[in-house]
Tab-separated table of C-alpha atoms in Angstrom:
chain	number	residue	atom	x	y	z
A	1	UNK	CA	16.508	9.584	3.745
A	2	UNK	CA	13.865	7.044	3.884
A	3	UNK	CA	15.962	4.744	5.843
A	4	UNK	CA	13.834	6.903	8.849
A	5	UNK	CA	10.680	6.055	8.914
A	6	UNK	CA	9.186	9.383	9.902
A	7	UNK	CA	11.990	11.555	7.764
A	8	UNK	CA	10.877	15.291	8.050
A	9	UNK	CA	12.950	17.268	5.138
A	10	UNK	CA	14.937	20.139	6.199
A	11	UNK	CA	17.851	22.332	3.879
A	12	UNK	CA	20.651	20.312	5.775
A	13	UNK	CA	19.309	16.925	5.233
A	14	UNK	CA	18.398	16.936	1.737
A	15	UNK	CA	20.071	15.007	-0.802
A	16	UNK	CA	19.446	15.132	-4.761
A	17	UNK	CA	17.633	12.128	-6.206
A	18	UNK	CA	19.741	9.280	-7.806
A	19	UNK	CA	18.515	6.338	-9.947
A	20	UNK	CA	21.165	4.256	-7.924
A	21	UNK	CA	18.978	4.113	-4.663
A	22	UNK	CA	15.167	3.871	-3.805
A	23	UNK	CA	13.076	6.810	-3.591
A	24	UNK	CA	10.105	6.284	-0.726
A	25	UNK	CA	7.207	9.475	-1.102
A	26	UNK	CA	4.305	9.358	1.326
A	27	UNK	CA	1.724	11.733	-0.526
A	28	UNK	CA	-1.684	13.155	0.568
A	29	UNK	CA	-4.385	16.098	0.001
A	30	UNK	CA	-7.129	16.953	1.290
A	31	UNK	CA	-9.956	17.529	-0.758
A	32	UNK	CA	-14.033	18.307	-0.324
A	33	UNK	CA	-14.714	15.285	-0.745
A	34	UNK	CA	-11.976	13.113	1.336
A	35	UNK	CA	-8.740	12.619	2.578
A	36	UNK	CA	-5.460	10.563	0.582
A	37	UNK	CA	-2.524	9.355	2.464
A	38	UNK	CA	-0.662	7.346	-0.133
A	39	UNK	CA	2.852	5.643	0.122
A	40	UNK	CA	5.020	4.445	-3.342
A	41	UNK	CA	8.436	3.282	-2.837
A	42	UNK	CA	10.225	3.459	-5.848
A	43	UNK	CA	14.123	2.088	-7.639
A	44	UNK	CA	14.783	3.700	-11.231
A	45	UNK	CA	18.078	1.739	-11.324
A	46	UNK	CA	19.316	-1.826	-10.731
A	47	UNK	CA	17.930	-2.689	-7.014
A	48	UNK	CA	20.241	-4.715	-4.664
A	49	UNK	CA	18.611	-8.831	-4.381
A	50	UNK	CA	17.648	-7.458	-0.302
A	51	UNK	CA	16.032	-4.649	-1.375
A	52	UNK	CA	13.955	-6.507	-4.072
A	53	UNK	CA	13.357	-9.170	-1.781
A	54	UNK	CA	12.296	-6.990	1.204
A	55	UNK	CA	10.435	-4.349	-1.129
A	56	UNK	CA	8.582	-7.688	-2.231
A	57	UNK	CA	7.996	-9.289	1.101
A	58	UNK	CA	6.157	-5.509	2.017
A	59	UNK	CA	3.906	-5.815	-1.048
A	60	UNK	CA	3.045	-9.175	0.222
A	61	UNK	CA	2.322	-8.224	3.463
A	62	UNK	CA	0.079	-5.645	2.314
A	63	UNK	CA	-1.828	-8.078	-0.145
A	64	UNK	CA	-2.518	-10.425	2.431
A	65	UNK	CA	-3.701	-7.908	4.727
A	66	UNK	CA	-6.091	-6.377	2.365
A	67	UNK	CA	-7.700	-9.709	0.643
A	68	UNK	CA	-8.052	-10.958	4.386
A	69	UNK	CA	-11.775	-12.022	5.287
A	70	UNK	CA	-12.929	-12.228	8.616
A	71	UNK	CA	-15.492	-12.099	11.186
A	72	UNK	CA	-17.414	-8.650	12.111
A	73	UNK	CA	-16.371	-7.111	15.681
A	74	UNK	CA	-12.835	-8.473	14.854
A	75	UNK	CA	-10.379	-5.695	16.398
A	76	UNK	CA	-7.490	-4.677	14.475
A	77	UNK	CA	-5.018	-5.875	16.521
A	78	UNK	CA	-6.058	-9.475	15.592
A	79	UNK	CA	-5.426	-9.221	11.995
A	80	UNK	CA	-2.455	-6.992	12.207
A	81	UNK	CA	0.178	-10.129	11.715
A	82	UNK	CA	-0.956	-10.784	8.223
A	83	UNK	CA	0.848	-7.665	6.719
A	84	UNK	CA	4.058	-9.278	9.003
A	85	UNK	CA	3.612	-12.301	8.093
A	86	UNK	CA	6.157	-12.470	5.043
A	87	UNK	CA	8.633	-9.905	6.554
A	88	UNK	CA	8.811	-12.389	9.636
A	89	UNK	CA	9.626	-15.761	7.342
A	90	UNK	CA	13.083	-14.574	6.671
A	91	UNK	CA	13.514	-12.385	9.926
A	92	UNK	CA	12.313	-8.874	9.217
A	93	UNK	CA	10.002	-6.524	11.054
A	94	UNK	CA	9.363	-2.936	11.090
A	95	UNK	CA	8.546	-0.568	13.719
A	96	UNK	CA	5.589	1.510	13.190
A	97	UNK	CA	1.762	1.099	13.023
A	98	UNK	CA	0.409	-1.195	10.079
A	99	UNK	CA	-2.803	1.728	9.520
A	100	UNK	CA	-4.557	4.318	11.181
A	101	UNK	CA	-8.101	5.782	10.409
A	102	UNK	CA	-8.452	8.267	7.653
A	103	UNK	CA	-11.051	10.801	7.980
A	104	UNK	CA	-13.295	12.635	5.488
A	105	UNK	CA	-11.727	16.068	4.886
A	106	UNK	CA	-10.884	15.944	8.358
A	107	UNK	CA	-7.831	14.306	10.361
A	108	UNK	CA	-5.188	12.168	8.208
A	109	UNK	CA	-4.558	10.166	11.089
A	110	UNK	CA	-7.905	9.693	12.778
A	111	UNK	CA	-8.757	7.946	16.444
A	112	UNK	CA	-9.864	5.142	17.198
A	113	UNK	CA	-9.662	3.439	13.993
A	114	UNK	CA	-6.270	1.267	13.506
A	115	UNK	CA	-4.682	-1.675	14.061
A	116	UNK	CA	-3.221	-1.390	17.883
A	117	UNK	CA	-4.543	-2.206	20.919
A	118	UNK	CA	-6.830	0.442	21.587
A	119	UNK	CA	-8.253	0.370	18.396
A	120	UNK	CA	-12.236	-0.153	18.371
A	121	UNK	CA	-13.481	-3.386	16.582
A	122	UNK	CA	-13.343	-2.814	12.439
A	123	UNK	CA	-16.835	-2.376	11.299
A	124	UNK	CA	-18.007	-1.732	7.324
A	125	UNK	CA	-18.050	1.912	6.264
A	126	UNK	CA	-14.793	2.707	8.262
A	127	UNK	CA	-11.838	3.807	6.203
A	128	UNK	CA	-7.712	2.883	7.259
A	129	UNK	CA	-4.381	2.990	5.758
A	130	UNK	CA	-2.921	-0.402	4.942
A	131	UNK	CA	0.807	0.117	5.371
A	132	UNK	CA	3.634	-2.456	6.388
A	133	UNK	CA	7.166	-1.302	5.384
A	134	UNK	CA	10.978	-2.001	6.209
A	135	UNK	CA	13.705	0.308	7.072
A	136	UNK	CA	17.206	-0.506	6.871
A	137	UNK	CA	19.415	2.234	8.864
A	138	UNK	CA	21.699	4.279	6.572
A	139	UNK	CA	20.739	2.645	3.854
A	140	UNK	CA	16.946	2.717	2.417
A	141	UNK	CA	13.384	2.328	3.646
A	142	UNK	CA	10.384	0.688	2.244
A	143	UNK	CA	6.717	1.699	2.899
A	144	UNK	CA	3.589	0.721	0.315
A	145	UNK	CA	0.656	2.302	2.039
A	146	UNK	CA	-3.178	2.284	0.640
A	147	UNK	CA	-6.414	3.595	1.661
A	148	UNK	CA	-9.025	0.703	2.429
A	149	UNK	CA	-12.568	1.002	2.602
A	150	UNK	CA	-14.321	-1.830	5.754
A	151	UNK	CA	-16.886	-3.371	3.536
A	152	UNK	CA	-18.883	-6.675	3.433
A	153	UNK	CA	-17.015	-10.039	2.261
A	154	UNK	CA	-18.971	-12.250	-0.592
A	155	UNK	CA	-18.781	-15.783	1.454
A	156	UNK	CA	-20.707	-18.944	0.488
A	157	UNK	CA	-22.307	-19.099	3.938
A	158	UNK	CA	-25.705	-17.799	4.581
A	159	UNK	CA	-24.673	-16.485	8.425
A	160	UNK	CA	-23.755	-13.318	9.513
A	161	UNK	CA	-21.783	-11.016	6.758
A	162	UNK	CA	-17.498	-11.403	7.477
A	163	UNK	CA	-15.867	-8.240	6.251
A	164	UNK	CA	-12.863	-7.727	3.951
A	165	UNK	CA	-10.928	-4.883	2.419
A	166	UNK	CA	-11.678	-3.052	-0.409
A	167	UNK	CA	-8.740	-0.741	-0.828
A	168	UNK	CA	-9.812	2.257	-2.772
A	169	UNK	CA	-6.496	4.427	-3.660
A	170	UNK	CA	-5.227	3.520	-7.125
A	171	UNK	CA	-1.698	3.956	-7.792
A	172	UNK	CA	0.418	1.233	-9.664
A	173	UNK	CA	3.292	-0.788	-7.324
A	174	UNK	CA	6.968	-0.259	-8.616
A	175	UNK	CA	7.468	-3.626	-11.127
A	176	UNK	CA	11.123	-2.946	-10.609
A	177	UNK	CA	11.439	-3.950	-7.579
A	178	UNK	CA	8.716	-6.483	-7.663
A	179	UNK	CA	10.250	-10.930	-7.281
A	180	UNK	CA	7.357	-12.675	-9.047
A	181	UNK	CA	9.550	-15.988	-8.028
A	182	UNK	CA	8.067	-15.022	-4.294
A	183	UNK	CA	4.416	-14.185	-4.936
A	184	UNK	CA	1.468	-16.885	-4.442
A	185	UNK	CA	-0.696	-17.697	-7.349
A	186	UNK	CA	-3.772	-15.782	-5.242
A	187	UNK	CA	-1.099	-12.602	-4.219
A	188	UNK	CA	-0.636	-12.675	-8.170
A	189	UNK	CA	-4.525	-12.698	-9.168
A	190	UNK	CA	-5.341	-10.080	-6.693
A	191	UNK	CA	-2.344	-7.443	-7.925
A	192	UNK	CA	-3.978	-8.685	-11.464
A	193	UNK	CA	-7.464	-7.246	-10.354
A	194	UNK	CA	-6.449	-4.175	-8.639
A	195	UNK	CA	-4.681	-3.200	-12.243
A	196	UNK	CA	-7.940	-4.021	-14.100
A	197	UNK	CA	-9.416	-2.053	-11.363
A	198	UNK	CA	-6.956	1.013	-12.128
A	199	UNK	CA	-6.522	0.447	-15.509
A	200	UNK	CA	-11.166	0.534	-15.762
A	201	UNK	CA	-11.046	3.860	-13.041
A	202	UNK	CA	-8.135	6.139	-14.104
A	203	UNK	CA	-7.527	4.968	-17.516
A	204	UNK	CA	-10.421	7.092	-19.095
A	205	UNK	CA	-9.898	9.991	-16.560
A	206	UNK	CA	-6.518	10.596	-17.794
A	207	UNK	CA	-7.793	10.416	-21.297
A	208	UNK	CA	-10.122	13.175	-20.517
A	209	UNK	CA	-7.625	15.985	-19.505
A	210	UNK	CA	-5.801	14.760	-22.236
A	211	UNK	CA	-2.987	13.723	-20.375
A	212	UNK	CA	-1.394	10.867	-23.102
A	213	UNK	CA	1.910	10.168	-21.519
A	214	UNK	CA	0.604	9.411	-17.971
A	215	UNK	CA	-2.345	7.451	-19.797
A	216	UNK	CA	0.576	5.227	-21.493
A	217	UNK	CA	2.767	5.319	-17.949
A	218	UNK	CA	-0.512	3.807	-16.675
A	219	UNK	CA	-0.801	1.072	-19.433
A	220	UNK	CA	2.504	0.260	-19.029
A	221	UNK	CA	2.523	0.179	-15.252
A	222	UNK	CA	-0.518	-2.009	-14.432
A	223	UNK	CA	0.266	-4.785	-17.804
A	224	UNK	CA	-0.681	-8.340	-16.147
């Protein structure tokens, strides 16, 4: 049922899962201390060539969103294209919002923080989802969605700080469905140093409660 982009589960609707088609789960809590709103899209079998092309072309989109760098009071709206950017090259789109603001302990989606038109200007300390995706009626849907933290860039020029991205949810990308063929050296180096980044940040938590099979799930997932 991903193939809807907004899928609300329901006893006549719901289907057992099969390792012959993707799985899509858009997860979130609430907790005292902030709000998740996580999307994994996932293929435990052998994925078609268009679905591992378009899952791909997604992941791209969302890398070059959230390595972007650009110049403070920049609206939303202006940067939105980059997470498009690779669906449009080969004539894809999708139809919902690329990120919304995410509150602390407070509203998932949260006013007036986004990337549409009557978004307010992105300034450091706000926090939005990151999420392009593609749907593909009747037959599966795509969505890889991360929380992203407004923060300062590191540029060589001494002028006014540009901002960047510093996405802050930590949750390995399906390698399954992932066509290295398509990725940019830099797209490549940046999923390298969110897995260090995961790897450095979960890694020892997991070890902690003592939880050895997700610890080696997590090796396995985030290997360079």
């Amino acid at each position: 049922n991903a193939a809807l982009a907004h899928y609300s589960p329901s006893n006549r609707s719901s289907r057992k899962l099969s390792v012959d088609e993707m799985y899509l789960l858009d997860s979130g809590g609430q907790y005292l201390d902030g709000t998740t709103d996580i999307t994994r899209t996932v293929h435990w079998g052998v994925p078609t060539p268009l679905q591992k092309e378009a899952y791909t072309r997604v992941l791209m989109g969302n890398i070059d969103l959230s390595r972007l760098v650009f110049p403070p009071n920049t609206a939303g709206r202006v940067v939105e294209s980059f997470a498009r950017r690779a669906l449009w090259d080969v004539g894809l789109n999708y139809g919902h919002g690329t990120g919304h603001g995410i509150g602390n302990f407070l509203s998932v989606h949260e006013w007036p923080v986004g990337f549409q038109s009557n978004n307010v200007p992105l300034t450091a300390g706000m926090f939005t989802s990151i999420e392009p995706g593609y749907y593909q009626d009747g037959e599966f849907g795509i969505r890889i969605e991360d929380v992203a933290l407004v923060v300062e860039a590191h540029t060589k020029s001494g002028e006014e700080p540009f901002l960047t991205f510093e996405v802050v949810s930590l949750v390995p990308y399906d390698r399954n469905l992932i066509d290295l063929s398509l990725l940019s050296p830099e797209q490549i180096r940046y999923l390298n140093t969110y897995y260090e980044t995961i790897r450095a940040r979960v890694g020892p938590e997991l070890q902690r409660q003592q939880l050895e099979e997700e610890y080696h799930w997590l090796q396995r997932s985030t290997e360079p």
